[in-house]
Coordinates of C-alpha atoms and ligand atoms in Angstrom, one line a residue:
Chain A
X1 CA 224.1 74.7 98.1
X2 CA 224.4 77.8 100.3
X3 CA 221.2 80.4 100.0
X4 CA 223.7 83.1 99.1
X5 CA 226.6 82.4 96.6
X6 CA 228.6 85.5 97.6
X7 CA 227.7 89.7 98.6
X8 CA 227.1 90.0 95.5
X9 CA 224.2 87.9 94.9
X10 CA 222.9 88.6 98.6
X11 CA 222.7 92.5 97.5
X12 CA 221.1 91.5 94.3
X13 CA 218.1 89.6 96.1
X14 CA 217.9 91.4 99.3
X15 CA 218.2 95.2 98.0
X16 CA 215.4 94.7 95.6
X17 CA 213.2 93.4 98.6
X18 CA 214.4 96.2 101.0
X19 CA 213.4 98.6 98.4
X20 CA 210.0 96.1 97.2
X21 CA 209.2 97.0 101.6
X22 CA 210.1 100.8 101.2
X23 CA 207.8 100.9 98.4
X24 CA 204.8 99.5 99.5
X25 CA 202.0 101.6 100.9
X26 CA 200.9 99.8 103.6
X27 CA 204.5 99.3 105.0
X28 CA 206.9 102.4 103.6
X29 CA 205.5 105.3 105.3
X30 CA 205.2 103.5 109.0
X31 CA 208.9 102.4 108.5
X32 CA 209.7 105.8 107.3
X33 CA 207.8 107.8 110.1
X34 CA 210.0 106.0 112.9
X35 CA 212.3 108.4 111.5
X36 CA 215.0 105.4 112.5
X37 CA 218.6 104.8 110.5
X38 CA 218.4 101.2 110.9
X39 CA 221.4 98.9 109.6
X40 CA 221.4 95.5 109.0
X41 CA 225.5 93.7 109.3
X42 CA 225.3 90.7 107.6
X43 CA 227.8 87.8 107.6
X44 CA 228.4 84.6 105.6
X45 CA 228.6 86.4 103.2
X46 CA 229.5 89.8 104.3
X47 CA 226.9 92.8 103.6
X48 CA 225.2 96.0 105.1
X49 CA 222.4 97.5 104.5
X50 CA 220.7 100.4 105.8
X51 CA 217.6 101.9 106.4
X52 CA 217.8 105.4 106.7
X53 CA 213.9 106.5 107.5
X54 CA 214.6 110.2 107.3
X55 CA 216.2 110.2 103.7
X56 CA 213.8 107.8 102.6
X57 CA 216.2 105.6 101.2
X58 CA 217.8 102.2 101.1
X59 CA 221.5 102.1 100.6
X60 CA 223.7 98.9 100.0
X61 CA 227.0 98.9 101.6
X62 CA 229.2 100.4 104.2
X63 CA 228.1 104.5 105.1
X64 CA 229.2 107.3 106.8
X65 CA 225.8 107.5 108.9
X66 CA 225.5 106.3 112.4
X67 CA 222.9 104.2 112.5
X68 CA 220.3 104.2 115.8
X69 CA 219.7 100.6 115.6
X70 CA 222.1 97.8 114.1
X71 CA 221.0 94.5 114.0
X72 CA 224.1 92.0 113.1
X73 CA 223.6 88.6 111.9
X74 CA 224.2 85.9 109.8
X75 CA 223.1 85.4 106.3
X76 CA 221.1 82.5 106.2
X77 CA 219.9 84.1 110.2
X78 CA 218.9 86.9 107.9
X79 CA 216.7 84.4 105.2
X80 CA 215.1 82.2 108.3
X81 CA 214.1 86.4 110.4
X82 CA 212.2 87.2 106.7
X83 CA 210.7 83.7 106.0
X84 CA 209.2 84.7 109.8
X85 CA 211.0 80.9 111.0
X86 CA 212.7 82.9 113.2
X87 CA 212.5 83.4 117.0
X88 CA 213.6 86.9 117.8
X89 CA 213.2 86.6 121.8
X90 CA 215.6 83.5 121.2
X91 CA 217.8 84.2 118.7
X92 CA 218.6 87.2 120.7
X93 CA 219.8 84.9 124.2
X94 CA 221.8 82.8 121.4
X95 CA 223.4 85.7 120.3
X96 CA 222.6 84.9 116.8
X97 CA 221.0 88.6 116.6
X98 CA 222.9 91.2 117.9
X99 CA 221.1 93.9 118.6
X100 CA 222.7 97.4 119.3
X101 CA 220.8 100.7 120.2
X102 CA 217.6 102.1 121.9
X103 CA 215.3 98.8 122.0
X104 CA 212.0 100.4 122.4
X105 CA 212.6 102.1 119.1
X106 CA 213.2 98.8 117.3
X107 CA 210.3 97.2 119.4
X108 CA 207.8 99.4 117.3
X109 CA 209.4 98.3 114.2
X110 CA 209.3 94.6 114.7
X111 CA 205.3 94.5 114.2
X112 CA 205.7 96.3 110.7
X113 CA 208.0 93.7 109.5
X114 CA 205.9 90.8 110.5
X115 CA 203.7 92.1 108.1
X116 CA 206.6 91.5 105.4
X117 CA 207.4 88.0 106.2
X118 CA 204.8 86.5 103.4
X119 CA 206.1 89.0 101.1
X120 CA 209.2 87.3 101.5
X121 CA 208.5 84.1 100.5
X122 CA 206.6 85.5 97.5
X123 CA 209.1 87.7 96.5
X124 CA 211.4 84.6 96.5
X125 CA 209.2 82.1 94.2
X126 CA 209.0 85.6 91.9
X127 CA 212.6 85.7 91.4
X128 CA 213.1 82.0 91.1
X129 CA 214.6 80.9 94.7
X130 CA 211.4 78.7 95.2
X131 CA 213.5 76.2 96.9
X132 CA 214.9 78.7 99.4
X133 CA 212.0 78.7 101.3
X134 CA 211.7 75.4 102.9
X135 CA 215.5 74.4 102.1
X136 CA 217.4 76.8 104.1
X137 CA 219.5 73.9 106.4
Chain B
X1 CA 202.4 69.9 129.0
X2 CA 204.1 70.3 125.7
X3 CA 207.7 70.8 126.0
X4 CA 209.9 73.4 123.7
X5 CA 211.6 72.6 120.7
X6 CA 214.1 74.4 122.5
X7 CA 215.4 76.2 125.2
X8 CA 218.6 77.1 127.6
X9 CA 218.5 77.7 131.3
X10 CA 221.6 79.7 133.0
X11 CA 222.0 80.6 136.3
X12 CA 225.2 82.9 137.4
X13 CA 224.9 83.9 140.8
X14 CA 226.2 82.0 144.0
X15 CA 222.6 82.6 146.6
X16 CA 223.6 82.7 150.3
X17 CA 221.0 82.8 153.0
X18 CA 221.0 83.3 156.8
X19 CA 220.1 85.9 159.2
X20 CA 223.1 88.0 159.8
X21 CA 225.0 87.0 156.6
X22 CA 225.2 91.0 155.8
X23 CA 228.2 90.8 157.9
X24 CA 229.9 87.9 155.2
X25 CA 230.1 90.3 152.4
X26 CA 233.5 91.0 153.1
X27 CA 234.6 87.4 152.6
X28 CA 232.5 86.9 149.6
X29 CA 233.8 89.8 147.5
X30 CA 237.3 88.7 148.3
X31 CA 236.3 85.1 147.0
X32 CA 234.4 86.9 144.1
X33 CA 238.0 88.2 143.7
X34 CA 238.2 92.2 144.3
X35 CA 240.6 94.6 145.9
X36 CA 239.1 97.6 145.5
X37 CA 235.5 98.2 146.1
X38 CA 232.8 100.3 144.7
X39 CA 229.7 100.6 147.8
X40 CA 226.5 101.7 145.9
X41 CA 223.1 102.4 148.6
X42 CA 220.3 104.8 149.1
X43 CA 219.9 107.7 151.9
X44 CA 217.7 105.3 153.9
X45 CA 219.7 102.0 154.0
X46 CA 222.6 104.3 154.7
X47 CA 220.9 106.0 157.8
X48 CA 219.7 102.3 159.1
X49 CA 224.0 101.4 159.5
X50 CA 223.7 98.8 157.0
X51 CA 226.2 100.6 154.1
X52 CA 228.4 100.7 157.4
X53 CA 228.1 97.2 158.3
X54 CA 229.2 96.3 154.5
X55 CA 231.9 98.8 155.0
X56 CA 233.5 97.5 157.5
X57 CA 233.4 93.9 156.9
X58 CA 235.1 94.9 153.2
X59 CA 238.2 96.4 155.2
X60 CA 238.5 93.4 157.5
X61 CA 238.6 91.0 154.6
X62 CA 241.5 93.6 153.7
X63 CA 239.8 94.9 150.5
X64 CA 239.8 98.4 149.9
X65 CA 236.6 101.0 150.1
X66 CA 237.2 103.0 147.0
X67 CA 233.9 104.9 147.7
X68 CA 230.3 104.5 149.1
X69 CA 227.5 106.4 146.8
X70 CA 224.3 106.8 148.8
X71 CA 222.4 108.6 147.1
X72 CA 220.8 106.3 144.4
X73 CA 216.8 107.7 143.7
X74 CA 213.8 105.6 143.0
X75 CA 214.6 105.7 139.6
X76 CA 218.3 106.0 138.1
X77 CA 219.1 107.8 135.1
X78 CA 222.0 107.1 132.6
X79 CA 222.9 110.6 133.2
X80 CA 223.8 110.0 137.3
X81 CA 225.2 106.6 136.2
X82 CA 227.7 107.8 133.9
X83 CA 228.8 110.7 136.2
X84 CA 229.0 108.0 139.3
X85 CA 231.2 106.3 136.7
X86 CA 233.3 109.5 136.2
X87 CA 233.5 110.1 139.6
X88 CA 234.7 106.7 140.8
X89 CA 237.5 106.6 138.1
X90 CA 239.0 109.7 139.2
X91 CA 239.8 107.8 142.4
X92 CA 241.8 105.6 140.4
X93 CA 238.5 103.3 139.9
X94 CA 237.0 99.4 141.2
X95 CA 237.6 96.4 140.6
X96 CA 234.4 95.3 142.8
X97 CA 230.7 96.8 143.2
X98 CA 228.6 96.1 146.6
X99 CA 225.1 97.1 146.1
X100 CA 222.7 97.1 149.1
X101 CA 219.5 98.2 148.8
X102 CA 216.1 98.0 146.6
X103 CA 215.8 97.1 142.8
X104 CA 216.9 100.7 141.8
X105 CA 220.5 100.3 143.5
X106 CA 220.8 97.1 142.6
X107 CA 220.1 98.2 138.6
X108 CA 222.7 101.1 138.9
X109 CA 225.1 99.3 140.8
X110 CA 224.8 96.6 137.4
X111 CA 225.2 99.7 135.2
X112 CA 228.4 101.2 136.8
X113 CA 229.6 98.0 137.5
X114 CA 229.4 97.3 133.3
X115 CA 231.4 101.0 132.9
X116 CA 233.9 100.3 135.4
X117 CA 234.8 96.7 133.7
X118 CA 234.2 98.0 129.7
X119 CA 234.4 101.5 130.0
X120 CA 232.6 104.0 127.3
X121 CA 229.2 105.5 127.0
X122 CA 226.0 103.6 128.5
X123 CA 223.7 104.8 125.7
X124 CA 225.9 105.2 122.9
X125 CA 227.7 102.0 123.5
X126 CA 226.0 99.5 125.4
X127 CA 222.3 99.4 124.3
X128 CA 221.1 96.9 123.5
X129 CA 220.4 93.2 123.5
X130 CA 222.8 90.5 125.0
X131 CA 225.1 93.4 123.6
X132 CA 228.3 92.0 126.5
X133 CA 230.5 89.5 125.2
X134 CA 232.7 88.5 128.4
X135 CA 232.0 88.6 132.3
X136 CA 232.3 92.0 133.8
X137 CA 234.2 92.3 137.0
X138 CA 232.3 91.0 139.9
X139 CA 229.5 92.5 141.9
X140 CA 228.0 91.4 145.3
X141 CA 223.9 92.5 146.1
X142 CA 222.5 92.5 149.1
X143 CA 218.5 93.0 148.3
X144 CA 216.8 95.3 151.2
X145 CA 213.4 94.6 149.7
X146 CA 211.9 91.3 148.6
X147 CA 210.4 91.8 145.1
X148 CA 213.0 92.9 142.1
X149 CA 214.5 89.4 142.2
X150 CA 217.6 92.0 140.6
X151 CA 220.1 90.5 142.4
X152 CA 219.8 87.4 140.1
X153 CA 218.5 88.4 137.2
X154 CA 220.2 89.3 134.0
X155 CA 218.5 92.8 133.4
X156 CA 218.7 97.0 134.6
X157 CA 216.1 99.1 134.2
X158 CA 216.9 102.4 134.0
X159 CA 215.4 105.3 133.3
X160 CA 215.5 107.9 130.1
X161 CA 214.4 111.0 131.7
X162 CA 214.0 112.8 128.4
X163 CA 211.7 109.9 127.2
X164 CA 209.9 109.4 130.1
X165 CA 210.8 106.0 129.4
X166 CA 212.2 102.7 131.0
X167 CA 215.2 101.5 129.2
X168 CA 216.2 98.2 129.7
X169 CA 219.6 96.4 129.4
X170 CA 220.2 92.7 129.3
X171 CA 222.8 90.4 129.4
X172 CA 223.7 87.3 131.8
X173 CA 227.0 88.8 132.6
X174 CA 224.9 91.6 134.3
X175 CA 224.0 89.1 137.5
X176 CA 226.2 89.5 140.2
X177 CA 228.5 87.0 141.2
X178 CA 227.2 86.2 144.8
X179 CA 223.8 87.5 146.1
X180 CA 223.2 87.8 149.9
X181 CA 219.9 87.0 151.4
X182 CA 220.0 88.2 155.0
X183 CA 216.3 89.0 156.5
X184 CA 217.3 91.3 158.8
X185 CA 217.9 94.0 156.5
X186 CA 214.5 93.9 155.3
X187 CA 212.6 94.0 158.7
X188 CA 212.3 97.5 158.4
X189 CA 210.7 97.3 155.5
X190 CA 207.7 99.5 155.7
X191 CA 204.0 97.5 154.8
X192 CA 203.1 99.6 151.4
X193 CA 206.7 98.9 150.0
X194 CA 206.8 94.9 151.5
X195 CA 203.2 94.8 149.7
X196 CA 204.4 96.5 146.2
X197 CA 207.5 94.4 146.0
X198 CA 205.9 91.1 146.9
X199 CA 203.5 91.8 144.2
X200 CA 206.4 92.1 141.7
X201 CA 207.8 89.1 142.8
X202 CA 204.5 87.2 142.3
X203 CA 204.0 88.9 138.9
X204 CA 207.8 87.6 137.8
X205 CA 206.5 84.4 138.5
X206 CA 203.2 84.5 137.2
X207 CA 204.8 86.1 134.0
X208 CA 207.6 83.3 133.8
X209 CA 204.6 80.8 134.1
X210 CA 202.8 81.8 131.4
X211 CA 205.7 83.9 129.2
X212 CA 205.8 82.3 125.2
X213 CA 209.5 81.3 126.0
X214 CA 208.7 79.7 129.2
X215 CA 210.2 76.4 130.0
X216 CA 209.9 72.9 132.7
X217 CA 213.0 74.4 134.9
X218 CA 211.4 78.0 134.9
X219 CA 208.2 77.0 135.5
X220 CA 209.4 74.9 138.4
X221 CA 210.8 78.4 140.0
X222 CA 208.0 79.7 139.1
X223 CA 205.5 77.6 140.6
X224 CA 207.3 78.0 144.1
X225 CA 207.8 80.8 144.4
X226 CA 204.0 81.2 144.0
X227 CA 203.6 79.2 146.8
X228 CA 205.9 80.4 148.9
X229 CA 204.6 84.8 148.1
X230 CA 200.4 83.5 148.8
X231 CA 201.6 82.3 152.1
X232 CA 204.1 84.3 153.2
X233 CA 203.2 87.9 151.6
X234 CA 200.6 88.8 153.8
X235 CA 202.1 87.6 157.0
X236 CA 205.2 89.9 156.1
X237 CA 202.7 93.0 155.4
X238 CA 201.0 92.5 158.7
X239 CA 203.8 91.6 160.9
X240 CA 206.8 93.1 159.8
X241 CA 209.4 91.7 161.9
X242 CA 208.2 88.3 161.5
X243 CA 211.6 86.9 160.6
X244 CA 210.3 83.4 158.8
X245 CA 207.6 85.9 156.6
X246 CA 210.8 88.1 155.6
X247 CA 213.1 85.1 154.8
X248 CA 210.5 83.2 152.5
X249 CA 209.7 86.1 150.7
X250 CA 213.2 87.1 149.9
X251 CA 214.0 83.1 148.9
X252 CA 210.7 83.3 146.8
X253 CA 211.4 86.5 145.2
X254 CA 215.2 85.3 144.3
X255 CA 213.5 82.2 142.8
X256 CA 210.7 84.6 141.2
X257 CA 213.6 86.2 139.7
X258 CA 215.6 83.2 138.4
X259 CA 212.8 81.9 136.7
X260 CA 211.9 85.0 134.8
X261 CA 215.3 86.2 134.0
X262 CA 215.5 82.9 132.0
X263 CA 212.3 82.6 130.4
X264 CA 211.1 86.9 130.3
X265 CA 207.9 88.6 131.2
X266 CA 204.6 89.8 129.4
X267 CA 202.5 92.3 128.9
X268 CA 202.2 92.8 132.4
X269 CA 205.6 94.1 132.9
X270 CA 204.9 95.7 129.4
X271 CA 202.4 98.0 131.3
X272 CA 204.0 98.6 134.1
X273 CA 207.1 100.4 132.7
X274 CA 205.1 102.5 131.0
X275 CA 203.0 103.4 133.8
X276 CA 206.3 103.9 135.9
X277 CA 207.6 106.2 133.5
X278 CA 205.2 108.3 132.4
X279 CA 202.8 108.6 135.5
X280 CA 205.7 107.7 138.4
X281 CA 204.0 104.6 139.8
X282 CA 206.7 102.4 141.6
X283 CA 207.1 98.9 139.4
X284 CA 205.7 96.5 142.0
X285 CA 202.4 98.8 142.8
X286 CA 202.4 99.2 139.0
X287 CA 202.8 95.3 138.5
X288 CA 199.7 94.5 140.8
X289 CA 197.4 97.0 139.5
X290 CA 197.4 95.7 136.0
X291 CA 198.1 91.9 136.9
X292 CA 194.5 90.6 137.5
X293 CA 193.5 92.2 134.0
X294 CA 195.9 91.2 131.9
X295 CA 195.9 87.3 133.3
X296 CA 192.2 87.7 132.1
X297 CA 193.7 88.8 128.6
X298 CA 195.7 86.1 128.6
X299 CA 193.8 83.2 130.0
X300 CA 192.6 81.5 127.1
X301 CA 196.3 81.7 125.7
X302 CA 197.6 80.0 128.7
X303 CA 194.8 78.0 130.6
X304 CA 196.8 75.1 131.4
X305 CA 199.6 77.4 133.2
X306 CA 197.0 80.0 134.8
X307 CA 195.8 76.2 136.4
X308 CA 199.0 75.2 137.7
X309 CA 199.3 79.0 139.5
X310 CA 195.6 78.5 140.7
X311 CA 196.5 75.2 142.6
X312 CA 199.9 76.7 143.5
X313 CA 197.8 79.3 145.6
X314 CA 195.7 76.1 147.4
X315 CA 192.9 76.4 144.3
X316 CA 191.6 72.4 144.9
X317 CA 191.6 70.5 141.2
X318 CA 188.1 70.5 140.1
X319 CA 189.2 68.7 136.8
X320 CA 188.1 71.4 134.5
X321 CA 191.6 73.7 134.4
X322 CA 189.7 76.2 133.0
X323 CA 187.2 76.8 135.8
X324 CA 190.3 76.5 138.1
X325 CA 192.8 78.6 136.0
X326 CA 189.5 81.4 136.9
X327 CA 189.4 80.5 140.6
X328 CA 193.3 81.3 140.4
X329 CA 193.1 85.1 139.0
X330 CA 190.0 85.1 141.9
X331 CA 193.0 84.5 144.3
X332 CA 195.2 86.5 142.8
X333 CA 193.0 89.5 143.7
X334 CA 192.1 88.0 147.4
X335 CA 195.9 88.0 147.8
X336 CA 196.5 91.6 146.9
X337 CA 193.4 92.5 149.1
X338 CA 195.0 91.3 152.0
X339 CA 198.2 93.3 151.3
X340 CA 196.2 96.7 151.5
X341 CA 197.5 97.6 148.2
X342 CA 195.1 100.0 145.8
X343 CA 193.3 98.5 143.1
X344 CA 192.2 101.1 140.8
X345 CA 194.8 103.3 138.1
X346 CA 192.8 106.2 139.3
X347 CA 194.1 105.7 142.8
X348 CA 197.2 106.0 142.1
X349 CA 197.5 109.3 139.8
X350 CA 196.9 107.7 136.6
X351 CA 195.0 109.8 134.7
X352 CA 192.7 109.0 131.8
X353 CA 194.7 111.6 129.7
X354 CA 197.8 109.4 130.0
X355 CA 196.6 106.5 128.3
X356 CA 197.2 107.1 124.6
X357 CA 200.8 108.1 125.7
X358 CA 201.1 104.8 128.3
X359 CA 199.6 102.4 125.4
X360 CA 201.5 103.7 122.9
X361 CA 205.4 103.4 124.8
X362 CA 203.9 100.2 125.8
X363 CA 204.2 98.7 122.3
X364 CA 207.8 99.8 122.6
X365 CA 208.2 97.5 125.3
X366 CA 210.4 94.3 124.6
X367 CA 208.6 92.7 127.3
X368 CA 205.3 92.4 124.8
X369 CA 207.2 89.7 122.9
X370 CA 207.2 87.1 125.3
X371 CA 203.1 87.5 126.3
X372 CA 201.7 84.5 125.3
X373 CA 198.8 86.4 123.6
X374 CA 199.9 88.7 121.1
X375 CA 198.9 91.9 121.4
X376 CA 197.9 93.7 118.1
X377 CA 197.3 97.1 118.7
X378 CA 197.8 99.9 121.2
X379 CA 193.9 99.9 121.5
X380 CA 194.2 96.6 123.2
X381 CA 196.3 98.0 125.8
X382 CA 194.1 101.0 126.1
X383 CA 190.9 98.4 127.0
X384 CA 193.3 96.9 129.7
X385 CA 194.0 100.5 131.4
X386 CA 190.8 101.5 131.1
X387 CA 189.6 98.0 133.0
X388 CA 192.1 98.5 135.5
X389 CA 191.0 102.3 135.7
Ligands
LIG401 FE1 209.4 93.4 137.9

């Protein structure tokens, strides 16, 4: 069983949590104060989503905005990077990630998402993907 | 020692060494495969003869010299590299880059040599991380100082004038294709600069030692070229033309630099960019001035590893690692004491003022990931500066 049966059903777990992140007090403003668009290019399946820090806002699917950071990767790449299983240093020589953009910027951000990888797995046992959590190969 | 779960190990770069070899490069960029050829050098290795040298052995291997740039400064901005770019394609463009000279050539020399072969923007369209998908066309480096390790490694640092910030770019198609180690060039090699750039080749391999994604082939660079930079680097800062100093410290700091290309630096490197770009202090000076401090962050992260570096520098086993790992950061600071170099941030122009600013683009850094303590906060990096201060 795949994590993700299709775009569709990636967008309707992975938007609410984007939007779960925006609206949390301890991590929406710092994301928002980067002042970063940050877009995530997602394969197997195929999806994008952005961050766009100075409109406050989360959007689903392919914009007209350049982004200052992308980040491309995999689905299931995606699921391991917000359980935290996931190396960045290394998935970055393996080419897994692909990041694209001034690094220093993104650098700052990193540390504010660590603080969203138990959030993740929560959010997951909340929406009944339990098993997604450990069972991810 | 526990070994990773995982890791890879790549080395791109053919490493020739012999005094005199300078005169080779000809032959090796026409085996690196290259017709027309792009010289890159500073004002000082130009006025020593050696970008002649280089030229002339190009045109007797029958490749030609497109153009030879000496003007390269300390610290190279995208802006210059992206008008070098312009420049050389005007002349119909090159197929091969020859860089001789310090880090700083070597990086823009990597840089124009990415625009030449991909074309484009360097910020808009190649920033990033392990962005390059193909080899670019080849480059030769011929290192004039023994410290960067550049003409192995996989990185350029450049810098963002507007930011006062180092921006880095990494990819393993960045190395060059052949590197040339000739210790002649770097005789002349004044003591301050042979002491800075040693001290950045010990702190590559201090930092590969102890970096979170370090590894057993790594650490076996790393561990010589330890030994090789406490023996060698102060001979080479007292006696300059002392041939055998100048050729172990250029081997060691090629090693330094294989083994930290592969498994990435800490928070010591981390610092030092910051410090370079905001209050101008060259890298390797930078490097040693926080090195001491932030192993003492570290140590309890990494005992076992500051241990190995201890005994690497002729620390005697006492069987308790973590007396010895100590005794080791003790020698670290013995050896930079013997190279004359300052100790204090405050020597050097740092001002107290600047710290905020220097902690803060130090959590920017990419180089903060590998540390094998993690730091939390930019107050943690403000302790270490002030320490060092
Ligand atoms: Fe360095």
């Amino acid at each position: 069983m795949p994590i993700f049966n299709d775009t569709e059903h990636f967008y309707s777990v992975l938007v609410p949590f984007f939007n779960m992140l925006k609206d949390d007090p301890g991590i929406g403003p710092k994301i928002f104060s980067s002042g970063l668009v940050v877009q995530f290019i997602y394969s197997d399946p195929q999806a994008i989503i952005t961050i766009d820090c100075p409109n406050k806002v989360i959007i689903q699917g392919e914009i007209d905005l350049k982004p200052t950071v992308s980040m491309s990767m995999s689905a299931k790449t995606a699921h391991k990077f917000w359980l935290g299983k996931l190396s960045i240093v290394i998935a970055l020589t393996k080419r897994e990630v692909i990041a694209k953009g001034p690094l220093p910027a993104l650098m700052k951000l990193l540390p504010l998402i660590k603080d969203s990888y138990g959030m993740y797995a929560e959010y997951l046992k909340k929406i009944g993907m339990e098993d997604k959590i450990t069972n991810w190969d | 020692m526990a070994l990773p779960e995982y890791f890879q190990f790549q080395d791109r770069t053919k490493v020739i060494y012999g005094q005199g070899t300078l005169s080779s490069v000809g032959e090796e960029a026409k085996l690196a495969g290259g017709a027309k050829a792009l010289i890159v050098t500073d004002k000082i290795i130009s006025k020593l003869g050696y970008a002649e040298t280089v030229a002339n052995s190009l045109r007797d291997a029958g490749i030609e010299v497109v153009m030879t740039y000496d003007d390269v400064p300390q610290d190279s901005s995208a802006t210059m590299i992206q008008t070098l770019y312009e420049d050389v394609k005007k002349l119909g463009g090159a197929d091969i880059c020859v860089a001789i000279g310090g880090g700083s050539v070597l990086d823009t020399t990597k840089m124009v040599n990415l625009l030449l072969s991909e074309g484009g923007d360097l910020l808009d369209d190649h920033q990033g991380a392990y962005l390059q998908e193909k080899p670019l066309n080849p480059m030769v480096a011929i290192p004039t100082t023994a410290g960067t390790g550049s003409e192995v490694t996989f990185a350029a640092v450049i810098k963002d004038t507007e930011q006062h910030q180092k921006i880095s770019f990494i990819s393993p198609f960045f190395a060059p294709n052949t590197a040339i180690l000739d210790p002649d060039v770097t005789l002349s090699m004044p003591p301050g600069i042979t002491a800075g750039t040693g001290m950045d080749a010990l702190t590559h391999a201090i930092e590969a030692l102890h970096s979170a994604t370090s590894e057993p082939v790594s650490d076996a660079l790393a561990l010589g070229a330890i030994r090789m930079i406490n023996e060698f680097l102060p001979v080479a800062v007292k006696d300059g033309k002392n041939v055998e100093a100048r050729g172990q410290m250029l081997i060691a700091s090629t090693i330094a630099g294989i083994a930290f290309t592969n498994s990435m630096v800490g928070v010591v490197h981390a610092i030092a960019h910051s410090i370079g770009g905001i209050a101008g202090v060259p890298h390797g000076l930078a490097n040693s001035l926080m090195l001491p401090w932030c192993m003492e962050f570290n140590l309890e992260y990494c005992t076992d590893k500051y241990a190995q570096s201890a005994y690497a520098m002729g620390v005697i086993p006492t069987g308790d690692p973590a007396a010895d790992a100590e005794t080791g950061i003790a020698k670290v600071r013995e050896l930079i004491s013997k190279t004359g170099l300052p100790t204090r941030l405050r020597d050097v122009g740092v001002t107290e003022e600047q710290f905020e600013d220097i902690a803060m683009t130090t959590m920017g850094d990419g180089s903060l990931f590998t540390n094998p303590r993690t730091v939390e906060d930019h107050i943690e990096i403000i302790e270490l500066l002030k320490k060092a201060f």
